[in-house]
C-alpha cells in the first residue's frame, strides 16, 4: 500500500526491459508523466533512470498535464527516436491518484504505471500516426500547496473529456485516412466506466473494439497511467498486423491520439513479463479504508 509514482514506474520499466531485451545503458531519454510525483523539486526520472541502470548519459524530464502526462512523454520519446537523437527512449505514465475524502474522485481513484521503450528496430508495435488537440479548459485543477484537486463536476464531461477526445480522434482518422472499422482495438482515457464507452461510440467504434483495453471496472482511474495501461492489456492479446487506436485525455485540457500497428515480434516477447490482466486478477491484495487513508496520508498526524 505504500507504492508511489517512482516505485511503480521502476517495476513497470523492469517488465518493459524484459520484453525489449536491451541494455538499459542504451536508453538515451527517460520521461515520467504524472500528477503525483513524490517531490515538487527532485525529478522522478532521475530516480527511475538510476534504478534501472540508464544513468548517467540520458536526457531526463518529468511531465505534467493532468491525466495525459504519460502520453506526453510517449510522444516526445517516439519523436526523439524518429529524429535520430537517441537510440532508445523510455516513457512512463504513472500515478497514485488523488481524491478528497467523500469526493466522487475517491470512488475511482487508483494507482498504476505503464512503461514503454521506443526504438527503431525490433519493434513490437509501430506508431503510424500521432495527433493532438488542446484548449484552455478549466475542468480540473490543483493549486500549489493544495492537497486535493478540485473539479467542475459535470463540466468535466462534454466541454472537456468528450470535446477533446472526439476532436483528437477525428483528427487522427482524417490524417490517416482510416476508418473505425479498420481497427481491431481502441482504448481511451478511463476516468469511469461510462465515459470511454460513450467516446468510442461517438467516434464510431463498437463495444467489442473497446473491451480488451477497458480496465477501469477492475482497476479504477490511474490518471496518467489510464490509457497507457489499457494499451498494455491490448498488446497482451493483439496479433501481428492488428491496428490499435488510442486517445488519452488530460484536464486543462487536451488529448493525444496514436495509431499503432502490431508487428510479428509481439509473439516472441509477449510472455517474457507478466501480463496486465494477470497482475489484476492473480495478485490481489485487499486493503481496508483505514489502511488506504493512512498510506495515502489522508489522516494528517501531528508532527
Tab-separated table of C-alpha atoms in Angstrom:
chain	number	residue	atom	x	y	z
A	1	UNK	CA	0.000	0.000	0.000
A	2	UNK	CA	2.988	2.344	0.241
A	3	UNK	CA	3.685	2.488	-3.503
A	4	UNK	CA	4.295	5.827	-5.171
A	5	UNK	CA	4.808	7.008	-8.740
A	6	UNK	CA	8.519	6.147	-8.737
A	7	UNK	CA	8.281	2.656	-7.226
A	8	UNK	CA	5.550	1.708	-9.702
A	9	UNK	CA	7.497	3.242	-12.594
A	10	UNK	CA	10.522	1.130	-11.682
A	11	UNK	CA	8.500	-2.099	-11.572
A	12	UNK	CA	6.744	-1.342	-14.866
A	13	UNK	CA	10.031	-0.472	-16.554
A	14	UNK	CA	11.676	-3.697	-15.389
A	15	UNK	CA	8.925	-5.566	-17.233
A	16	UNK	CA	9.361	-3.358	-20.303
A	17	UNK	CA	13.090	-4.112	-20.332
A	18	UNK	CA	12.415	-7.852	-20.203
A	19	UNK	CA	10.396	-7.561	-23.392
A	20	UNK	CA	12.655	-5.026	-25.118
A	21	UNK	CA	15.750	-7.171	-24.439
A	22	UNK	CA	18.126	-4.219	-24.485
A	23	UNK	CA	20.843	-2.949	-22.173
A	24	UNK	CA	19.420	-0.073	-20.066
A	25	UNK	CA	22.565	1.947	-20.775
A	26	UNK	CA	21.363	2.242	-24.387
A	27	UNK	CA	18.379	4.331	-23.272
A	28	UNK	CA	19.125	7.949	-24.128
A	29	UNK	CA	15.997	9.600	-22.705
A	30	UNK	CA	13.830	8.904	-19.652
A	31	UNK	CA	10.475	10.639	-19.182
A	32	UNK	CA	7.973	10.172	-16.355
A	33	UNK	CA	4.493	11.637	-16.751
A	34	UNK	CA	2.451	12.024	-13.571
A	35	UNK	CA	0.425	14.430	-11.466
A	36	UNK	CA	1.613	12.761	-8.254
A	37	UNK	CA	5.403	12.991	-8.449
A	38	UNK	CA	6.803	12.288	-4.952
A	39	UNK	CA	8.834	15.503	-4.973
A	40	UNK	CA	7.943	19.028	-6.061
A	41	UNK	CA	11.653	19.683	-6.648
A	42	UNK	CA	13.523	16.442	-7.437
A	43	UNK	CA	12.828	14.590	-10.680
A	44	UNK	CA	11.150	11.207	-10.627
A	45	UNK	CA	13.022	10.496	-13.852
A	46	UNK	CA	16.477	10.578	-12.272
A	47	UNK	CA	15.454	8.064	-9.604
A	48	UNK	CA	13.965	5.778	-12.251
A	49	UNK	CA	16.993	6.087	-14.537
A	50	UNK	CA	19.374	5.268	-11.681
A	51	UNK	CA	17.276	2.303	-10.556
A	52	UNK	CA	17.277	0.658	-13.997
A	53	UNK	CA	20.880	1.490	-14.906
A	54	UNK	CA	20.241	4.174	-17.531
A	55	UNK	CA	22.485	6.830	-15.941
A	56	UNK	CA	24.500	8.952	-16.477
A	57	UNK	CA	24.124	9.696	-20.215
A	58	UNK	CA	20.382	10.167	-20.602
A	59	UNK	CA	18.152	13.173	-21.114
A	60	UNK	CA	15.590	13.121	-18.307
A	61	UNK	CA	12.471	15.116	-17.519
A	62	UNK	CA	9.223	14.881	-15.606
A	63	UNK	CA	5.986	15.711	-17.396
A	64	UNK	CA	2.726	17.075	-16.047
A	65	UNK	CA	-0.552	17.527	-17.937
A	66	UNK	CA	-3.124	16.019	-15.601
A	67	UNK	CA	-4.070	12.549	-16.873
A	68	UNK	CA	-2.278	12.787	-20.218
A	69	UNK	CA	1.184	13.362	-18.794
A	70	UNK	CA	2.059	9.776	-19.722
A	71	UNK	CA	1.205	10.162	-23.399
A	72	UNK	CA	3.056	13.496	-23.462
A	73	UNK	CA	6.177	11.539	-22.568
A	74	UNK	CA	5.342	8.885	-25.148
A	75	UNK	CA	5.007	11.494	-27.893
A	76	UNK	CA	8.327	13.150	-27.048
A	77	UNK	CA	10.114	9.800	-26.679
A	78	UNK	CA	8.993	8.497	-30.066
A	79	UNK	CA	9.794	11.872	-31.649
A	80	UNK	CA	13.381	11.811	-30.356
A	81	UNK	CA	13.878	8.290	-31.656
A	82	UNK	CA	12.308	9.160	-35.004
A	83	UNK	CA	14.590	12.196	-35.307
A	84	UNK	CA	17.653	10.047	-34.592
A	85	UNK	CA	18.620	11.952	-31.443
A	86	UNK	CA	18.669	8.808	-29.287
A	87	UNK	CA	18.736	5.075	-29.956
A	88	UNK	CA	16.098	4.275	-27.348
A	89	UNK	CA	13.787	6.432	-25.246
A	90	UNK	CA	11.703	5.453	-22.231
A	91	UNK	CA	8.322	6.956	-21.336
A	92	UNK	CA	6.243	6.108	-18.271
A	93	UNK	CA	2.738	7.125	-17.274
A	94	UNK	CA	2.245	6.614	-13.529
A	95	UNK	CA	0.094	7.986	-10.750
A	96	UNK	CA	-1.200	7.439	-7.265
A	97	UNK	CA	-4.485	9.161	-7.994
A	98	UNK	CA	-5.682	11.861	-5.645
A	99	UNK	CA	-9.227	12.483	-4.453
A	100	UNK	CA	-10.536	14.244	-1.366
A	101	UNK	CA	-12.371	12.094	1.208
A	102	UNK	CA	-16.012	11.835	0.182
A	103	UNK	CA	-15.413	13.325	-3.270
A	104	UNK	CA	-16.636	11.483	-6.361
A	105	UNK	CA	-12.997	11.120	-7.429
A	106	UNK	CA	-12.199	8.975	-4.418
A	107	UNK	CA	-14.532	6.220	-5.593
A	108	UNK	CA	-12.473	5.513	-8.723
A	109	UNK	CA	-9.026	6.799	-7.692
A	110	UNK	CA	-6.392	4.124	-8.295
A	111	UNK	CA	-2.649	3.640	-8.636
A	112	UNK	CA	-0.698	2.175	-11.538
A	113	UNK	CA	2.071	2.604	-14.087
A	114	UNK	CA	2.731	1.684	-17.705
A	115	UNK	CA	6.188	1.839	-19.266
A	116	UNK	CA	7.161	1.905	-22.951
A	117	UNK	CA	10.555	1.760	-24.632
A	118	UNK	CA	10.762	3.363	-28.080
A	119	UNK	CA	13.337	2.388	-30.687
A	120	UNK	CA	13.851	1.978	-34.430
A	121	UNK	CA	14.375	-1.788	-34.644
A	122	UNK	CA	12.831	-4.979	-33.248
A	123	UNK	CA	9.531	-3.173	-32.697
A	124	UNK	CA	6.539	-4.829	-31.036
A	125	UNK	CA	4.276	-2.162	-32.477
A	126	UNK	CA	4.934	0.693	-34.878
A	127	UNK	CA	3.470	4.164	-34.395
A	128	UNK	CA	1.914	5.086	-37.737
A	129	UNK	CA	0.309	8.414	-36.833
A	130	UNK	CA	0.005	10.862	-33.946
A	131	UNK	CA	-2.289	13.830	-33.422
A	132	UNK	CA	-3.114	16.203	-30.576
A	133	UNK	CA	-5.908	18.594	-29.659
A	134	UNK	CA	-5.888	21.073	-26.762
A	135	UNK	CA	-7.659	24.163	-25.419
A	136	UNK	CA	-7.620	26.196	-22.212
A	137	UNK	CA	-10.452	24.442	-20.348
A	138	UNK	CA	-10.557	24.735	-16.515
A	139	UNK	CA	-12.318	21.461	-15.730
A	140	UNK	CA	-9.916	20.136	-13.049
A	141	UNK	CA	-7.109	21.804	-11.131
A	142	UNK	CA	-4.930	21.815	-8.028
A	143	UNK	CA	-3.061	24.931	-6.961
A	144	UNK	CA	0.297	24.998	-5.202
A	145	UNK	CA	0.016	23.919	-1.541
A	146	UNK	CA	-3.454	22.413	-2.061
A	147	UNK	CA	-3.534	18.757	-1.037
A	148	UNK	CA	-6.507	17.646	-3.146
A	149	UNK	CA	-7.560	18.614	-6.668
A	150	UNK	CA	-10.831	20.372	-7.395
A	151	UNK	CA	-13.060	19.819	-10.399
A	152	UNK	CA	-16.093	21.161	-12.203
A	153	UNK	CA	-18.331	18.137	-11.706
A	154	UNK	CA	-20.382	17.559	-14.852
A	155	UNK	CA	-18.358	20.263	-16.601
A	156	UNK	CA	-15.587	17.664	-16.849
A	157	UNK	CA	-17.732	15.739	-19.366
A	158	UNK	CA	-18.997	17.403	-22.539
A	159	UNK	CA	-16.778	20.535	-22.799
A	160	UNK	CA	-13.694	18.746	-21.502
A	161	UNK	CA	-13.390	14.957	-21.887
A	162	UNK	CA	-15.691	14.373	-24.858
A	163	UNK	CA	-14.795	17.513	-26.815
A	164	UNK	CA	-11.082	16.805	-26.680
A	165	UNK	CA	-11.109	13.041	-27.141
A	166	UNK	CA	-13.569	13.172	-30.039
A	167	UNK	CA	-11.707	16.069	-31.693
A	168	UNK	CA	-8.325	14.338	-31.371
A	169	UNK	CA	-9.837	11.069	-32.576
A	170	UNK	CA	-11.481	12.659	-35.589
A	171	UNK	CA	-8.261	14.499	-36.378
A	172	UNK	CA	-6.108	11.384	-36.490
A	173	UNK	CA	-8.693	9.494	-38.535
A	174	UNK	CA	-8.681	12.314	-41.092
A	175	UNK	CA	-4.879	12.440	-41.084
A	176	UNK	CA	-4.536	8.675	-41.580
A	177	UNK	CA	-7.444	8.119	-43.960
A	178	UNK	CA	-8.512	5.151	-41.821
A	179	UNK	CA	-11.994	4.303	-40.536
A	180	UNK	CA	-13.031	2.893	-37.131
A	181	UNK	CA	-13.798	-0.434	-38.800
A	182	UNK	CA	-10.123	-0.749	-39.813
A	183	UNK	CA	-9.057	-1.144	-36.174
A	184	UNK	CA	-9.069	-4.313	-34.098
A	185	UNK	CA	-8.803	-2.407	-30.807
A	186	UNK	CA	-9.447	1.054	-29.394
A	187	UNK	CA	-8.632	2.498	-25.978
A	188	UNK	CA	-9.455	5.846	-24.399
A	189	UNK	CA	-8.769	7.583	-21.108
A	190	UNK	CA	-10.849	5.841	-18.438
A	191	UNK	CA	-11.979	8.127	-15.600
A	192	UNK	CA	-15.001	5.871	-15.086
A	193	UNK	CA	-16.754	3.004	-16.849
A	194	UNK	CA	-19.164	5.179	-18.828
A	195	UNK	CA	-17.069	7.882	-20.500
A	196	UNK	CA	-14.758	5.718	-22.672
A	197	UNK	CA	-17.679	3.676	-23.994
A	198	UNK	CA	-19.547	6.831	-24.974
A	199	UNK	CA	-16.436	8.373	-26.549
A	200	UNK	CA	-15.887	5.234	-28.598
A	201	UNK	CA	-19.496	5.244	-29.727
A	202	UNK	CA	-19.290	8.917	-30.763
A	203	UNK	CA	-16.250	8.122	-32.906
A	204	UNK	CA	-17.852	5.043	-34.476
A	205	UNK	CA	-16.182	2.217	-32.542
A	206	UNK	CA	-18.032	-0.852	-31.294
A	207	UNK	CA	-18.041	-2.102	-27.718
A	208	UNK	CA	-16.113	-5.207	-28.841
A	209	UNK	CA	-13.240	-2.996	-30.010
A	210	UNK	CA	-13.100	-1.347	-26.583
A	211	UNK	CA	-13.491	-4.334	-24.250
A	212	UNK	CA	-9.887	-5.609	-24.224
A	213	UNK	CA	-8.350	-2.313	-23.130
A	214	UNK	CA	-11.129	-1.331	-20.722
A	215	UNK	CA	-9.598	-1.798	-17.261
A	216	UNK	CA	-11.377	0.849	-15.198
A	217	UNK	CA	-14.019	-1.536	-13.853
A	218	UNK	CA	-11.273	-3.716	-12.345
A	219	UNK	CA	-8.541	-1.178	-11.722
A	220	UNK	CA	-10.090	2.270	-11.355
A	221	UNK	CA	-8.718	5.514	-12.764
A	222	UNK	CA	-4.930	5.543	-12.748
A	223	UNK	CA	-4.783	9.098	-14.144
A	224	UNK	CA	-1.560	9.315	-16.215
A	225	UNK	CA	-1.428	5.521	-16.394
A	226	UNK	CA	-5.017	5.111	-17.592
A	227	UNK	CA	-4.963	4.830	-21.391
A	228	UNK	CA	-1.323	3.568	-21.436
A	229	UNK	CA	-2.294	0.679	-19.131
A	230	UNK	CA	-5.245	-0.067	-21.396
A	231	UNK	CA	-2.763	-0.240	-24.268
A	232	UNK	CA	-0.648	-2.794	-22.379
A	233	UNK	CA	-3.704	-5.022	-21.908
A	234	UNK	CA	-4.360	-4.820	-25.642
A	235	UNK	CA	-0.755	-5.671	-26.535
A	236	UNK	CA	-1.069	-8.753	-24.324
A	237	UNK	CA	-3.625	-10.127	-26.800
A	238	UNK	CA	-3.019	-8.358	-30.117
A	239	UNK	CA	-1.837	-10.257	-33.180
A	240	UNK	CA	0.619	-9.188	-35.901
A	241	UNK	CA	-0.996	-6.734	-38.294
A	242	UNK	CA	-3.655	-5.522	-35.853
A	243	UNK	CA	-4.270	-1.772	-35.760
A	244	UNK	CA	-4.748	-0.098	-32.358
A	245	UNK	CA	-6.402	3.288	-31.809
A	246	UNK	CA	-5.557	5.178	-28.599
A	247	UNK	CA	-6.631	8.600	-27.334
A	248	UNK	CA	-5.655	9.976	-23.933
A	249	UNK	CA	-7.155	12.922	-22.077
A	250	UNK	CA	-5.749	15.374	-19.584
A	251	UNK	CA	-7.712	18.080	-17.838
A	252	UNK	CA	-6.780	21.631	-18.609
A	253	UNK	CA	-7.349	20.287	-21.312
A	254	UNK	CA	-6.019	18.137	-24.138
A	255	UNK	CA	-5.871	14.752	-25.837
A	256	UNK	CA	-3.094	12.847	-27.610
A	257	UNK	CA	-4.077	10.321	-30.279
A	258	UNK	CA	-1.929	7.448	-31.577
A	259	UNK	CA	-2.348	4.738	-34.198
A	260	UNK	CA	-0.225	1.609	-33.657
A	261	UNK	CA	0.360	-1.371	-35.933
A	262	UNK	CA	1.396	-4.593	-34.191
A	263	UNK	CA	4.398	-6.476	-35.626
A	264	UNK	CA	5.307	-10.167	-35.695
A	265	UNK	CA	7.819	-9.677	-32.858
A	266	UNK	CA	4.958	-9.422	-30.367
A	267	UNK	CA	4.643	-13.213	-30.292
A	268	UNK	CA	8.343	-13.635	-29.467
A	269	UNK	CA	8.409	-11.440	-26.359
A	270	UNK	CA	4.836	-11.233	-25.084
A	271	UNK	CA	5.352	-13.860	-22.372
A	272	UNK	CA	8.699	-12.561	-21.108
A	273	UNK	CA	6.943	-10.487	-18.426
A	274	UNK	CA	3.620	-10.766	-16.552
A	275	UNK	CA	0.541	-9.668	-18.480
A	276	UNK	CA	-1.625	-6.817	-17.255
A	277	UNK	CA	-4.813	-8.745	-16.558
A	278	UNK	CA	-2.812	-11.470	-14.803
A	279	UNK	CA	-1.480	-8.840	-12.400
A	280	UNK	CA	-5.016	-7.571	-11.786
A	281	UNK	CA	-6.638	-10.969	-11.291
A	282	UNK	CA	-3.948	-13.099	-9.650
A	283	UNK	CA	-2.116	-10.645	-7.397
A	284	UNK	CA	-4.975	-9.072	-5.484
A	285	UNK	CA	-4.267	-7.549	-2.108
A	286	UNK	CA	-7.266	-6.119	-0.296
A	287	UNK	CA	-6.985	-3.059	1.955
A	288	UNK	CA	-9.470	-1.653	4.418
A	289	UNK	CA	-10.253	2.049	4.107
A	290	UNK	CA	-8.286	2.914	7.244
A	291	UNK	CA	-5.078	1.448	5.821
A	292	UNK	CA	-5.693	3.156	2.488
A	293	UNK	CA	-6.316	6.510	4.199
A	294	UNK	CA	-3.147	6.136	6.275
A	295	UNK	CA	-0.834	5.365	3.374
A	296	UNK	CA	-2.420	7.993	1.132
A	297	UNK	CA	-1.842	10.390	4.048
A	298	UNK	CA	-5.483	11.354	4.259
A	299	UNK	CA	-5.058	11.151	8.013
A	300	UNK	CA	-2.794	14.080	8.845
A	301	UNK	CA	-0.966	13.321	12.079
A	302	UNK	CA	0.678	15.785	14.449
A	303	UNK	CA	4.394	16.264	13.903
